[in-house]
PDB file of C-alpha atoms in Angstrom:
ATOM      1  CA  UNK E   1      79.395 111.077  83.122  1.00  0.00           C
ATOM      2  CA  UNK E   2      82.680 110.179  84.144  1.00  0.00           C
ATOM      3  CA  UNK E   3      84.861 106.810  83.932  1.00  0.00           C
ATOM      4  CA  UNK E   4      84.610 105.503  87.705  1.00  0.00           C
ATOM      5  CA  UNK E   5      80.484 106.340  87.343  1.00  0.00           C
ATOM      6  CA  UNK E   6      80.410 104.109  83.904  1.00  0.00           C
ATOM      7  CA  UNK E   7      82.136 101.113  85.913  1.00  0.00           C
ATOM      8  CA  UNK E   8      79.815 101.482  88.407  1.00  0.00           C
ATOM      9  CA  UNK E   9      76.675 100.973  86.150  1.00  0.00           C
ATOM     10  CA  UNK E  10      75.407  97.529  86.702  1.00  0.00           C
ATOM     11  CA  UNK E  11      71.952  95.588  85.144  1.00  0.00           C
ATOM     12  CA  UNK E  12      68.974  95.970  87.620  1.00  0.00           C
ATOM     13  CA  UNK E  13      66.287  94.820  86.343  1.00  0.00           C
ATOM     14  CA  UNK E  14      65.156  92.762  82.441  1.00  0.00           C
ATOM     15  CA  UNK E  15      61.681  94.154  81.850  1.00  0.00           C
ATOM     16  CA  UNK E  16      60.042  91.149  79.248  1.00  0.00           C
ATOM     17  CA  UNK E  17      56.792  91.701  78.134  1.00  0.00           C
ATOM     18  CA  UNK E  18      57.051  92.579  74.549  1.00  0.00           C
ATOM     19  CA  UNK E  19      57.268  89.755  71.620  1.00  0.00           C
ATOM     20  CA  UNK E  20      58.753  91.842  69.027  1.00  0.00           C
ATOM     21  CA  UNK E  21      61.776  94.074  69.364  1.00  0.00           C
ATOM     22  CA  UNK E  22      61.745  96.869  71.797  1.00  0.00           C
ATOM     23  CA  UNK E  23      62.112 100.570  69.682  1.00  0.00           C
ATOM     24  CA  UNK E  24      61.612 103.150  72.229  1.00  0.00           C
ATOM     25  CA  UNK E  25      61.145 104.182  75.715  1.00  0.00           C
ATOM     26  CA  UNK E  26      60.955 106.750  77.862  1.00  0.00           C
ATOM     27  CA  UNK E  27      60.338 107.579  81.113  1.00  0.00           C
ATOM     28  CA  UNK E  28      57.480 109.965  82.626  1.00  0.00           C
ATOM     29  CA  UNK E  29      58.675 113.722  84.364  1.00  0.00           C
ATOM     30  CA  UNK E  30      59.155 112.117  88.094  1.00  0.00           C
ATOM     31  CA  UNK E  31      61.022 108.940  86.867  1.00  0.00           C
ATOM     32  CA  UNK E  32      58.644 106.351  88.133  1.00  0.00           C
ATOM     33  CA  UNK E  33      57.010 105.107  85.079  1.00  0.00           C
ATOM     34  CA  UNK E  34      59.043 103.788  82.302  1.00  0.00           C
ATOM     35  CA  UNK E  35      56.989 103.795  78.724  1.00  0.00           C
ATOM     36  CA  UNK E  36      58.123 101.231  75.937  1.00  0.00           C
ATOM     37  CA  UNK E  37      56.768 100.911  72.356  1.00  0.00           C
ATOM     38  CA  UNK E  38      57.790  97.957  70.289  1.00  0.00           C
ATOM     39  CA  UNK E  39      57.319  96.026  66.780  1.00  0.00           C
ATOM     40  CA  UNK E  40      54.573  94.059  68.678  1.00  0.00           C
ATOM     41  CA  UNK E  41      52.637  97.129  67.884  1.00  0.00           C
ATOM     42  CA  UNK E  42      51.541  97.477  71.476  1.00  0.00           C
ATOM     43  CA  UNK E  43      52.725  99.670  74.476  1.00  0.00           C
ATOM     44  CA  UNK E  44      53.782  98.700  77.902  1.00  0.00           C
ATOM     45  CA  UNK E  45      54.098 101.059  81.390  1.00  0.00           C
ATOM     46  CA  UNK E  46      56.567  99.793  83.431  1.00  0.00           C
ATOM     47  CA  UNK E  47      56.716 100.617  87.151  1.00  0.00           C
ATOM     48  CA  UNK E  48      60.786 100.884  86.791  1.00  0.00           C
ATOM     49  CA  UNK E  49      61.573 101.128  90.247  1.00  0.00           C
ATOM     50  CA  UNK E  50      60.047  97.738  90.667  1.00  0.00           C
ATOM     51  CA  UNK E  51      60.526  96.202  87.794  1.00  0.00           C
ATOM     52  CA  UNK E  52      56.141  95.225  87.408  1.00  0.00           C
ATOM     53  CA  UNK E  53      54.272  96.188  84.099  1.00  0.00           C
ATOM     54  CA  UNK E  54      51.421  97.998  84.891  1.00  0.00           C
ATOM     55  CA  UNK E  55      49.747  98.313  82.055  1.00  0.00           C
ATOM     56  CA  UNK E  56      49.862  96.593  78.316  1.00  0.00           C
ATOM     57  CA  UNK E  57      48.135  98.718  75.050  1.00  0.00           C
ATOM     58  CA  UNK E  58      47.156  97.931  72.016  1.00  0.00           C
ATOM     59  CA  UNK E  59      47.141 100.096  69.583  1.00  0.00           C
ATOM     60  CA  UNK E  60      45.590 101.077  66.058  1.00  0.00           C
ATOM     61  CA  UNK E  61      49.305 100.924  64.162  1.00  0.00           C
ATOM     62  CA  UNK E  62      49.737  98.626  61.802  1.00  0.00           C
ATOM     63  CA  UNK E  63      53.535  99.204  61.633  1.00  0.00           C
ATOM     64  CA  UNK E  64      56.505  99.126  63.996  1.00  0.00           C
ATOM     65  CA  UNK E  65      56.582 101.684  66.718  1.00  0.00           C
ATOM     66  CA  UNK E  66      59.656 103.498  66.514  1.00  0.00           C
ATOM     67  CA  UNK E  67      58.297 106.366  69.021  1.00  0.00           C
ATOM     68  CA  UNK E  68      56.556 106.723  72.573  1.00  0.00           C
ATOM     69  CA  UNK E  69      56.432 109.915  74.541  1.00  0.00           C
ATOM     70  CA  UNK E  70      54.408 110.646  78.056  1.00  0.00           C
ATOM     71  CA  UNK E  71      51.669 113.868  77.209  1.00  0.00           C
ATOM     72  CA  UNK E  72      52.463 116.825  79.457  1.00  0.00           C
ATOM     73  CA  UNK E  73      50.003 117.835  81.365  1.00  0.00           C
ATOM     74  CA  UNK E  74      48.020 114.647  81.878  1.00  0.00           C
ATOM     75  CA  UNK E  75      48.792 113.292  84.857  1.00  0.00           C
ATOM     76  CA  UNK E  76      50.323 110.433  83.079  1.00  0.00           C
ATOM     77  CA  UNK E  77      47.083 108.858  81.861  1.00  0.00           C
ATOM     78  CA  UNK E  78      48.170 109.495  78.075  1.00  0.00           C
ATOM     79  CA  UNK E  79      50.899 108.809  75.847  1.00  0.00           C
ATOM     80  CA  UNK E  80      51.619 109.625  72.278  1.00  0.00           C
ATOM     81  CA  UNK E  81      53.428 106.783  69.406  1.00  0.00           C
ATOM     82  CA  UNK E  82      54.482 107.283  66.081  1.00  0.00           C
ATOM     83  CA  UNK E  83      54.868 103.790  63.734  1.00  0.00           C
ATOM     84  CA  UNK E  84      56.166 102.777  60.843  1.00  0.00           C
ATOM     85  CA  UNK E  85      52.736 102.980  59.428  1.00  0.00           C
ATOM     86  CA  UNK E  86      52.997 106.746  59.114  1.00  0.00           C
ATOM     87  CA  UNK E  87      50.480 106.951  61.573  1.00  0.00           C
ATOM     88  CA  UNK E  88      50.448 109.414  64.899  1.00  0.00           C
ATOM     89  CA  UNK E  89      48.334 108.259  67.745  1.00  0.00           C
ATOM     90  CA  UNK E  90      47.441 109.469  71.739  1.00  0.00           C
ATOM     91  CA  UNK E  91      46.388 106.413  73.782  1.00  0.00           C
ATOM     92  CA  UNK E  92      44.933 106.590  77.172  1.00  0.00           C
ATOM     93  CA  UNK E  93      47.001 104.270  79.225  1.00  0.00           C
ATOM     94  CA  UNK E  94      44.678 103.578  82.371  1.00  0.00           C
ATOM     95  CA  UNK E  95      41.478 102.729  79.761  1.00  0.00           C
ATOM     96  CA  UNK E  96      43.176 101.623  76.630  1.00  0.00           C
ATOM     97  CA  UNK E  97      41.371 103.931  74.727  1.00  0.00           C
ATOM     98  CA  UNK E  98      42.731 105.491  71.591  1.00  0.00           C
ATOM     99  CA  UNK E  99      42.158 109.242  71.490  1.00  0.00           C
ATOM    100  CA  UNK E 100      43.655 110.680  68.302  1.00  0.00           C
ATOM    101  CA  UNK E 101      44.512 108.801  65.337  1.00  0.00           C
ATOM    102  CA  UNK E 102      45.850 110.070  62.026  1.00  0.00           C
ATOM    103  CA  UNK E 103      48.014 108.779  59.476  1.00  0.00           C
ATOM    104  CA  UNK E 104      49.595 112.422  59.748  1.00  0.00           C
ATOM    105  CA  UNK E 105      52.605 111.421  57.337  1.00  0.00           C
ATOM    106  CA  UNK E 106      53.646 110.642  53.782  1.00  0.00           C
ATOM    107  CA  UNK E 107      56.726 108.452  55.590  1.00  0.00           C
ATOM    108  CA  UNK E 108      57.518 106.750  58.547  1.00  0.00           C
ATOM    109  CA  UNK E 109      56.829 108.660  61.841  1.00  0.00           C
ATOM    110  CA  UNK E 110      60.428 108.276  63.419  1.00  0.00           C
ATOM    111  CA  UNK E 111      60.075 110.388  66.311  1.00  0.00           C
ATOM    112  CA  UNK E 112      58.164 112.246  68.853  1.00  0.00           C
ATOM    113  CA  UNK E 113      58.580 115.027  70.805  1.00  0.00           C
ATOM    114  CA  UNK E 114      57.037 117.038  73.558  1.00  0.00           C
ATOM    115  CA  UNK E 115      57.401 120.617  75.796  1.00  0.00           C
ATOM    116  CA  UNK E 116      56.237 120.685  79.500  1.00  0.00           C
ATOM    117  CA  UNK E 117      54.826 123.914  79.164  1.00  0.00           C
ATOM    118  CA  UNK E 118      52.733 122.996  75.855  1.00  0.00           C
ATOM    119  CA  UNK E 119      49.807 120.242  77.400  1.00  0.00           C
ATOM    120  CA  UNK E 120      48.365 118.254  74.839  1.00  0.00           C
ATOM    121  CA  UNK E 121      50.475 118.988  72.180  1.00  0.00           C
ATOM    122  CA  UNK E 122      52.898 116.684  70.215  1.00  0.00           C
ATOM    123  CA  UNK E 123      55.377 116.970  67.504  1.00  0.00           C
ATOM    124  CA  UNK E 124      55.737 113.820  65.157  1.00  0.00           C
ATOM    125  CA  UNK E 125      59.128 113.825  62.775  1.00  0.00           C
ATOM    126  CA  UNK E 126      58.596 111.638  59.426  1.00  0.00           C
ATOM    127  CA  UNK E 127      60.708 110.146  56.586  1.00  0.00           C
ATOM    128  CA  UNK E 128      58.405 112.799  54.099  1.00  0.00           C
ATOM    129  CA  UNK E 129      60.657 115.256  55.214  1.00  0.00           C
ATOM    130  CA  UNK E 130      58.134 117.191  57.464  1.00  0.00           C
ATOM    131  CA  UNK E 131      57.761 118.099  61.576  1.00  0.00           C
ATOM    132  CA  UNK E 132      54.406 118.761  62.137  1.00  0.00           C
ATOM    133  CA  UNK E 133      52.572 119.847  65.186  1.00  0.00           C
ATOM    134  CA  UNK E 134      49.299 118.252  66.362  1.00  0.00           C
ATOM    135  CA  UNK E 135      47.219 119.927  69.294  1.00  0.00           C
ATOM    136  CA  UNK E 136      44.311 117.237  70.974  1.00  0.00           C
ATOM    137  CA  UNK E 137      42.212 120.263  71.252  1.00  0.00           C
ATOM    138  CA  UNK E 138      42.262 120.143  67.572  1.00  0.00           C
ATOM    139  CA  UNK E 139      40.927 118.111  64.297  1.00  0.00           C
ATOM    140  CA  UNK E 140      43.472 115.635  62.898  1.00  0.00           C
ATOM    141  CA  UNK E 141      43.667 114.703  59.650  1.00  0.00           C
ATOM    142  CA  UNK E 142      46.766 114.580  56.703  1.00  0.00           C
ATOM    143  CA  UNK E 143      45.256 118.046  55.601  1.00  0.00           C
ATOM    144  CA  UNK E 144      45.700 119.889  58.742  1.00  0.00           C
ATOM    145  CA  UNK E 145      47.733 122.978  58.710  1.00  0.00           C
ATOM    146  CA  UNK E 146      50.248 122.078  61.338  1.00  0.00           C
ATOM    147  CA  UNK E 147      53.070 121.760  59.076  1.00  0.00           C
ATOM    148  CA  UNK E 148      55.920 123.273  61.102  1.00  0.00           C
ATOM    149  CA  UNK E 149      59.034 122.667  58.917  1.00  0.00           C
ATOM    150  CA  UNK E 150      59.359 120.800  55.567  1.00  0.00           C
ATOM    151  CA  UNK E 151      62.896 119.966  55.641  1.00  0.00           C
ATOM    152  CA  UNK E 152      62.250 119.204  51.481  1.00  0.00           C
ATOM    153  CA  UNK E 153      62.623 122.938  51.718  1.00  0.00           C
ATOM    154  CA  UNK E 154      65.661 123.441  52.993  1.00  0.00           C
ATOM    155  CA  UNK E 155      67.513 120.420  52.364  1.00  0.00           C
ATOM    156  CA  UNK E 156      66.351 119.018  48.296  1.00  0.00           C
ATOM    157  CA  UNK E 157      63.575 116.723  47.887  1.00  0.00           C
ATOM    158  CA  UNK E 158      65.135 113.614  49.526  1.00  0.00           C
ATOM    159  CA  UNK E 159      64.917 114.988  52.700  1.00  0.00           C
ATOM    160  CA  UNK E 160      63.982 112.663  55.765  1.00  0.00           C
ATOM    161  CA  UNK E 161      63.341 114.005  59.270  1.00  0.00           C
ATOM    162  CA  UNK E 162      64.717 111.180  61.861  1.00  0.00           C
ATOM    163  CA  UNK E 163      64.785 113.115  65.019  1.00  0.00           C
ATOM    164  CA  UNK E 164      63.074 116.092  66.709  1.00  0.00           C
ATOM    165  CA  UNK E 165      63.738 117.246  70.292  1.00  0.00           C
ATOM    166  CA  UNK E 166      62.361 120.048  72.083  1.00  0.00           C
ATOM    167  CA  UNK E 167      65.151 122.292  74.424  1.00  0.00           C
ATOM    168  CA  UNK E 168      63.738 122.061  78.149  1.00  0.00           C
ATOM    169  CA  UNK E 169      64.863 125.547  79.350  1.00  0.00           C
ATOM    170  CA  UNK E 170      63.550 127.151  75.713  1.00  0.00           C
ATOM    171  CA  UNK E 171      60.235 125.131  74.351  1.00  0.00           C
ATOM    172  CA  UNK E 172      60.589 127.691  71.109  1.00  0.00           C
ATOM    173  CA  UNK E 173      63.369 126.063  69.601  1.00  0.00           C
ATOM    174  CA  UNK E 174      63.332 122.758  68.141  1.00  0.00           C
ATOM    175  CA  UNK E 175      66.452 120.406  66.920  1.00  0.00           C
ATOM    176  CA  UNK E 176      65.678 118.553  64.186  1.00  0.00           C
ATOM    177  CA  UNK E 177      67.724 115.786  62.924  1.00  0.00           C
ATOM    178  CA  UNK E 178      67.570 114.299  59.762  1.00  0.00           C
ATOM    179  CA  UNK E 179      69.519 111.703  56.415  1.00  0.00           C
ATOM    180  CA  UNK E 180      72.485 114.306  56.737  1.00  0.00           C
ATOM    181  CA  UNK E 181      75.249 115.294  58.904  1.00  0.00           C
ATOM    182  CA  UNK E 182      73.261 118.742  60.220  1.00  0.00           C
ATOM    183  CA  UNK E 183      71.474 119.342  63.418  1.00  0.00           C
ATOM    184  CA  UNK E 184      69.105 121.995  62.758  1.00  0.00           C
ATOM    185  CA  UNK E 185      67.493 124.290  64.849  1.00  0.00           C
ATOM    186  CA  UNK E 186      64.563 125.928  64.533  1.00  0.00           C
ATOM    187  CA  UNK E 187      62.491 128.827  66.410  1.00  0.00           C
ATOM    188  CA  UNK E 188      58.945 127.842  66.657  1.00  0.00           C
ATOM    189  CA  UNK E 189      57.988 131.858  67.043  1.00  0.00           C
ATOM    190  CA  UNK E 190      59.433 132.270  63.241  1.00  0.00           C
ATOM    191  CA  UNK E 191      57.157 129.871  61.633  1.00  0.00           C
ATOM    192  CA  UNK E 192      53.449 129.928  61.291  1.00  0.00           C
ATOM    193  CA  UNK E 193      52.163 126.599  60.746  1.00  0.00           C
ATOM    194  CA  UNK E 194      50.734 126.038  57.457  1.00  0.00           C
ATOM    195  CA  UNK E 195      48.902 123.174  55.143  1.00  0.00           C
ATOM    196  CA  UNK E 196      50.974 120.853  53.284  1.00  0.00           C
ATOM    197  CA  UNK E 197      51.217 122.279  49.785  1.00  0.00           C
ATOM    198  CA  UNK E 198      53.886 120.465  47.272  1.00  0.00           C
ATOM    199  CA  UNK E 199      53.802 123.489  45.071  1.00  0.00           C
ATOM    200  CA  UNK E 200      54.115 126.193  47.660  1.00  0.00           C
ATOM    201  CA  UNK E 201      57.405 128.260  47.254  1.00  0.00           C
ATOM    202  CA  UNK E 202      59.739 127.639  49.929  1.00  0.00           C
ATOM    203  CA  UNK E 203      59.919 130.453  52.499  1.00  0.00           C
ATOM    204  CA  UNK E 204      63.103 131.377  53.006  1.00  0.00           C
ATOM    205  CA  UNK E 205      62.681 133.956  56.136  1.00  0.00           C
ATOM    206  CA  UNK E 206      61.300 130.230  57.622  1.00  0.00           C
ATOM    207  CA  UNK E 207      65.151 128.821  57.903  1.00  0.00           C
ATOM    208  CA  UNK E 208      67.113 127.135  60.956  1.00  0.00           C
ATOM    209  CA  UNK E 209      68.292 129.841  63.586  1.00  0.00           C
ATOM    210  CA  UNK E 210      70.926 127.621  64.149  1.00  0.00           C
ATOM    211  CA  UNK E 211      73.120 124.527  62.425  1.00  0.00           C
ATOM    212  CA  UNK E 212      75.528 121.709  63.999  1.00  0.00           C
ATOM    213  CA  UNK E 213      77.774 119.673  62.371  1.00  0.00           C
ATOM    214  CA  UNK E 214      81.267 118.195  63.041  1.00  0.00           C
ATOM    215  CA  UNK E 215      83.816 120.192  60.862  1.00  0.00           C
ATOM    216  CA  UNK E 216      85.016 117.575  58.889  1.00  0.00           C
ATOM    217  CA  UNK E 217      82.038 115.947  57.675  1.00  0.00           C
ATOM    218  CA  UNK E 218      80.518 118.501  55.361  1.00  0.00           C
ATOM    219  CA  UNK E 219      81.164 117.767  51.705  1.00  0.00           C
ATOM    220  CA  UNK E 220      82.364 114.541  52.690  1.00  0.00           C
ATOM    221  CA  UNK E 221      78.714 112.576  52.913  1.00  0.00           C
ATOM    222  CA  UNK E 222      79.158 110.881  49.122  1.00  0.00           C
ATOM    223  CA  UNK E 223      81.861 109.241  50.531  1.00  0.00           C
ATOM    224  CA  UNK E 224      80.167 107.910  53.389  1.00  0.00           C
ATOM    225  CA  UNK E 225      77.702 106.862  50.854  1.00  0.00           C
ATOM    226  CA  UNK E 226      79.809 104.531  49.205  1.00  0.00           C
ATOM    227  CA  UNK E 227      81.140 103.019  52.118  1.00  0.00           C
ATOM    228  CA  UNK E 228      77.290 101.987  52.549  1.00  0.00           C
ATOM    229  CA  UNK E 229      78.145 104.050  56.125  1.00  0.00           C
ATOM    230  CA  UNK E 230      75.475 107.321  55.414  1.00  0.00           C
ATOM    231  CA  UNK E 231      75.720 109.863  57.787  1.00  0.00           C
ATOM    232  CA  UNK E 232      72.399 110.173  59.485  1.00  0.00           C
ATOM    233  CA  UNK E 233      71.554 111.573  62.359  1.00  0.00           C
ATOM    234  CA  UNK E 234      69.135 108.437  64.643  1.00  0.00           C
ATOM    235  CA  UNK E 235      68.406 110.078  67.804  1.00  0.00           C
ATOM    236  CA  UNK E 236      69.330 113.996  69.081  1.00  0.00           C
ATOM    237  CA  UNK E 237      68.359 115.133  72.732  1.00  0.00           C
ATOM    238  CA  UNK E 238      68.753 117.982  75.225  1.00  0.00           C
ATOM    239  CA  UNK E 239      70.064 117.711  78.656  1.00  0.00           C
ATOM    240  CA  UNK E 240      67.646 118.951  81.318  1.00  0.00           C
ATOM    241  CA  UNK E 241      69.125 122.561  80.987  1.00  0.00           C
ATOM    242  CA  UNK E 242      68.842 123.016  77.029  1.00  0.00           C
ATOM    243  CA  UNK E 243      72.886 123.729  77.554  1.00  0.00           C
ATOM    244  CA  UNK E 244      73.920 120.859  75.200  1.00  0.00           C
ATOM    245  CA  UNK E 245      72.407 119.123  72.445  1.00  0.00           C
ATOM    246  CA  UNK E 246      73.409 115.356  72.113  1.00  0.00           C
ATOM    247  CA  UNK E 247      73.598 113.538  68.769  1.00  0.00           C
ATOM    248  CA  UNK E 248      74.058 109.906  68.067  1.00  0.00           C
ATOM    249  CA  UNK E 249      75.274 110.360  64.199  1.00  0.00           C
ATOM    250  CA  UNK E 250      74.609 106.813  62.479  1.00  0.00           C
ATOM    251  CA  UNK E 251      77.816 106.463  60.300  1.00  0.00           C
ATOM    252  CA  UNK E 252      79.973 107.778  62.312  1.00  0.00           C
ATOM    253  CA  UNK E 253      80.377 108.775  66.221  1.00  0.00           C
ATOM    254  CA  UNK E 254      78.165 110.732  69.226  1.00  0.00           C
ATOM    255  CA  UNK E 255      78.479 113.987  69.292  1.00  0.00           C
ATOM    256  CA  UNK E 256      77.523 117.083  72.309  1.00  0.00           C
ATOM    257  CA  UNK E 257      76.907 119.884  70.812  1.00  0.00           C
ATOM    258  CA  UNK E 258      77.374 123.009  73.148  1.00  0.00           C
ATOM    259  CA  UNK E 259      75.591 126.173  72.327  1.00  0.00           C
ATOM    260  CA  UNK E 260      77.801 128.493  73.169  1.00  0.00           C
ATOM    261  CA  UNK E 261      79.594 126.601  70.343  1.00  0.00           C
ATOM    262  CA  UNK E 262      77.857 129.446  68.297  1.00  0.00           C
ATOM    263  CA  UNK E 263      78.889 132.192  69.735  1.00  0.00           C
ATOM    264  CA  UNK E 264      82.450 132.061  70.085  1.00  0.00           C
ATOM    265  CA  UNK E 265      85.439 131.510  68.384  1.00  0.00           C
ATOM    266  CA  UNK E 266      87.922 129.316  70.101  1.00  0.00           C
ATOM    267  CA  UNK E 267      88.444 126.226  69.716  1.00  0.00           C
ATOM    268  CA  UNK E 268      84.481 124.039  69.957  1.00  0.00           C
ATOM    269  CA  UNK E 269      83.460 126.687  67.335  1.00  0.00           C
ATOM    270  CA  UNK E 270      84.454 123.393  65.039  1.00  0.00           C
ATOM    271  CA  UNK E 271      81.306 121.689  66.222  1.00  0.00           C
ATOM    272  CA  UNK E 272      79.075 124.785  65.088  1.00  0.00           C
ATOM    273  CA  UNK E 273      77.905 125.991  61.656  1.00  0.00           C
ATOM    274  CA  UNK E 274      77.483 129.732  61.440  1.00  0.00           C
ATOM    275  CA  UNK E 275      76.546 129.778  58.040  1.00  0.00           C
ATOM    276  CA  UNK E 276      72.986 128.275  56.660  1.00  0.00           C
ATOM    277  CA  UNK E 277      74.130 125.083  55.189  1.00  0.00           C
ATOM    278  CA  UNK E 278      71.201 125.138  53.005  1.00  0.00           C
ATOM    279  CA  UNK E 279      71.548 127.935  51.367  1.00  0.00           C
ATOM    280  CA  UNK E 280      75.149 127.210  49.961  1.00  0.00           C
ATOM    281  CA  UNK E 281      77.439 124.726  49.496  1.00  0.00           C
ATOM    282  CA  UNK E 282      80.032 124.249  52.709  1.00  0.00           C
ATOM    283  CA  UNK E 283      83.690 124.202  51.968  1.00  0.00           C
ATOM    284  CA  UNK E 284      85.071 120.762  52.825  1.00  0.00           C
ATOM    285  CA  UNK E 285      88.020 122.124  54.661  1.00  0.00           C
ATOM    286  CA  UNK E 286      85.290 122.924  57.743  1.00  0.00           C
ATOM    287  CA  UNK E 287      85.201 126.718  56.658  1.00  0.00           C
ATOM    288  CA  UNK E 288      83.106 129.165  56.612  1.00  0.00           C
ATOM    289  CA  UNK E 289      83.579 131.816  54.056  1.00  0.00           C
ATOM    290  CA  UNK E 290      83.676 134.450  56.844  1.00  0.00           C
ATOM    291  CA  UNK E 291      86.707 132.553  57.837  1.00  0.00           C
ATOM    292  CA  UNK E 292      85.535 130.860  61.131  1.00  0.00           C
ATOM    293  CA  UNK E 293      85.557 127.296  61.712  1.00  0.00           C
ATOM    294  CA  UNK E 294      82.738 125.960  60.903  1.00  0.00           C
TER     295      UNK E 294
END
């Protein structure tokens, strides 16, 4: 992305169809179908080279769809939403038909995710503080045990996931956003899925591999607070080689993440938290007690 290619950019098309505001989109693996979910509750397929809606859904939410992802492996017949309802769903988009349908969360369902090498499977990211996984060759139901991180864990009870992405080049690891300044990662191969249990003692072998966060915003979040400006991160996402991580922190700015950033200790080491930042309170100074940057 450079400054002669953002001059450059220019409107093409104004897809209307919707009658409520439009929350999320996303296009399928060969760029020809565009996928948009909406407060109208329903979902639309766009043909986006064209501009022509192919197809309109309605489906069983009763809330706001803040998520829409395209199922891998599929052929692009199905699609997976997550609503304000707390509810999960997989829709068939040629027939209409609603596959699965669970209210899988305690919160709203902010965010979806996916892996091309994992058909049929979807990760949903709620405001209950948990990223579960759900598998279509599976039962669904709120009892499940497909509880693949509960953030309440790491991060105190008041914990709210509001972004999950998968990295392309390595479908183990999973970035998790959430009502704080961190950008955790976690290894899918670490954790065995397990039934939500509110007395269950957190395992702490079960942590993030890896944690992002500008250097000057730890410590600092109460003041954001009472600015009314909390620090929140609303959508993270991979580029198409896992390389970077991107972050739109609600708040404050965007931030890319480079992992490398981990690894190394000149000067975008001040992007990267070595430390767990759950497991002890960061200095503000951006820190680390091992005296690295944090």
């Amino acid at each position: 992305m450079t400054p002669d290619l953002v001059k450059r950019l220019g409107l093409v098309k104004e897809l209307e169809g919707h009658t409520g505001c439009v929350n999320c989109i996303q296009w399928n693996s060969n760029g020809r179908l565009l996928a948009s979910g909406s407060d109208d509750k329903t979902v639309i397929v766009w043909d986006g080279l064209v501009g022509r809606r192919m197809a309109r859904v309605e489906t069983p939410h009763e809330g706001n769809i803040f998520s829409v992802v395209w199922m891998p492996g599929a052929d692009d017949q199905l699609v997976g939403t997550g609503a304000g309802d707390c509810r999960v769903c997989v829709l068939n988009v040629e027939t209409g038909a609603t596959l699965k349908s669970v209210i899988g969360h305690q919160g709203r369902v902010k965010r979806l995710t996916t892996a091309p090498d994992s058909p049929g499977v979807v990760w949903s990211g709620g405001e209950d503080g948990l990223v579960r996984q759900w598998d279509l060759r599976e039962r669904w139901s709120m009892d499940s045990s497909n509880v693949l991180v509960n953030l309440t864990h790491h991060a105190g009870r008041g914990a709210e996931v509001k972004c999950v992405s998968i990295c392309p080049s390595r479908s183990e690891l999973i970035a998790v956003g959430a009502n704080d300044p961190f950008v955790r990662v976690f290894d899918r191969r670490m954790i065995t899925c397990s039934r939500l249990d509110p007395s269950a003692i957190p395992d702490t072998e079960c942590g993030a591999v890896a944690y992002f966060v500008p250097g000057h915003l730890p410590g600092v979040e109460a003041a954001f607070h009472r600015k009314l400006r909390p620090l929140t991160s609303t959508y993270i996402t991979y580029n198409k080689d896992g390389t970077e991580l991107l972050c739109n922190l609600g708040g404050e700015q965007i931030y890319l993440y480079d992992k490398f950033a981990m690894y190394s200790t000149s000067a975008p080491i001040n992007l990267a938290v070595i430390q767990n930042c759950d497991k002890k309170q960061l200095p503000a100074n951006g820190f680390s007690n091992n005296g690295l940057k944090n």
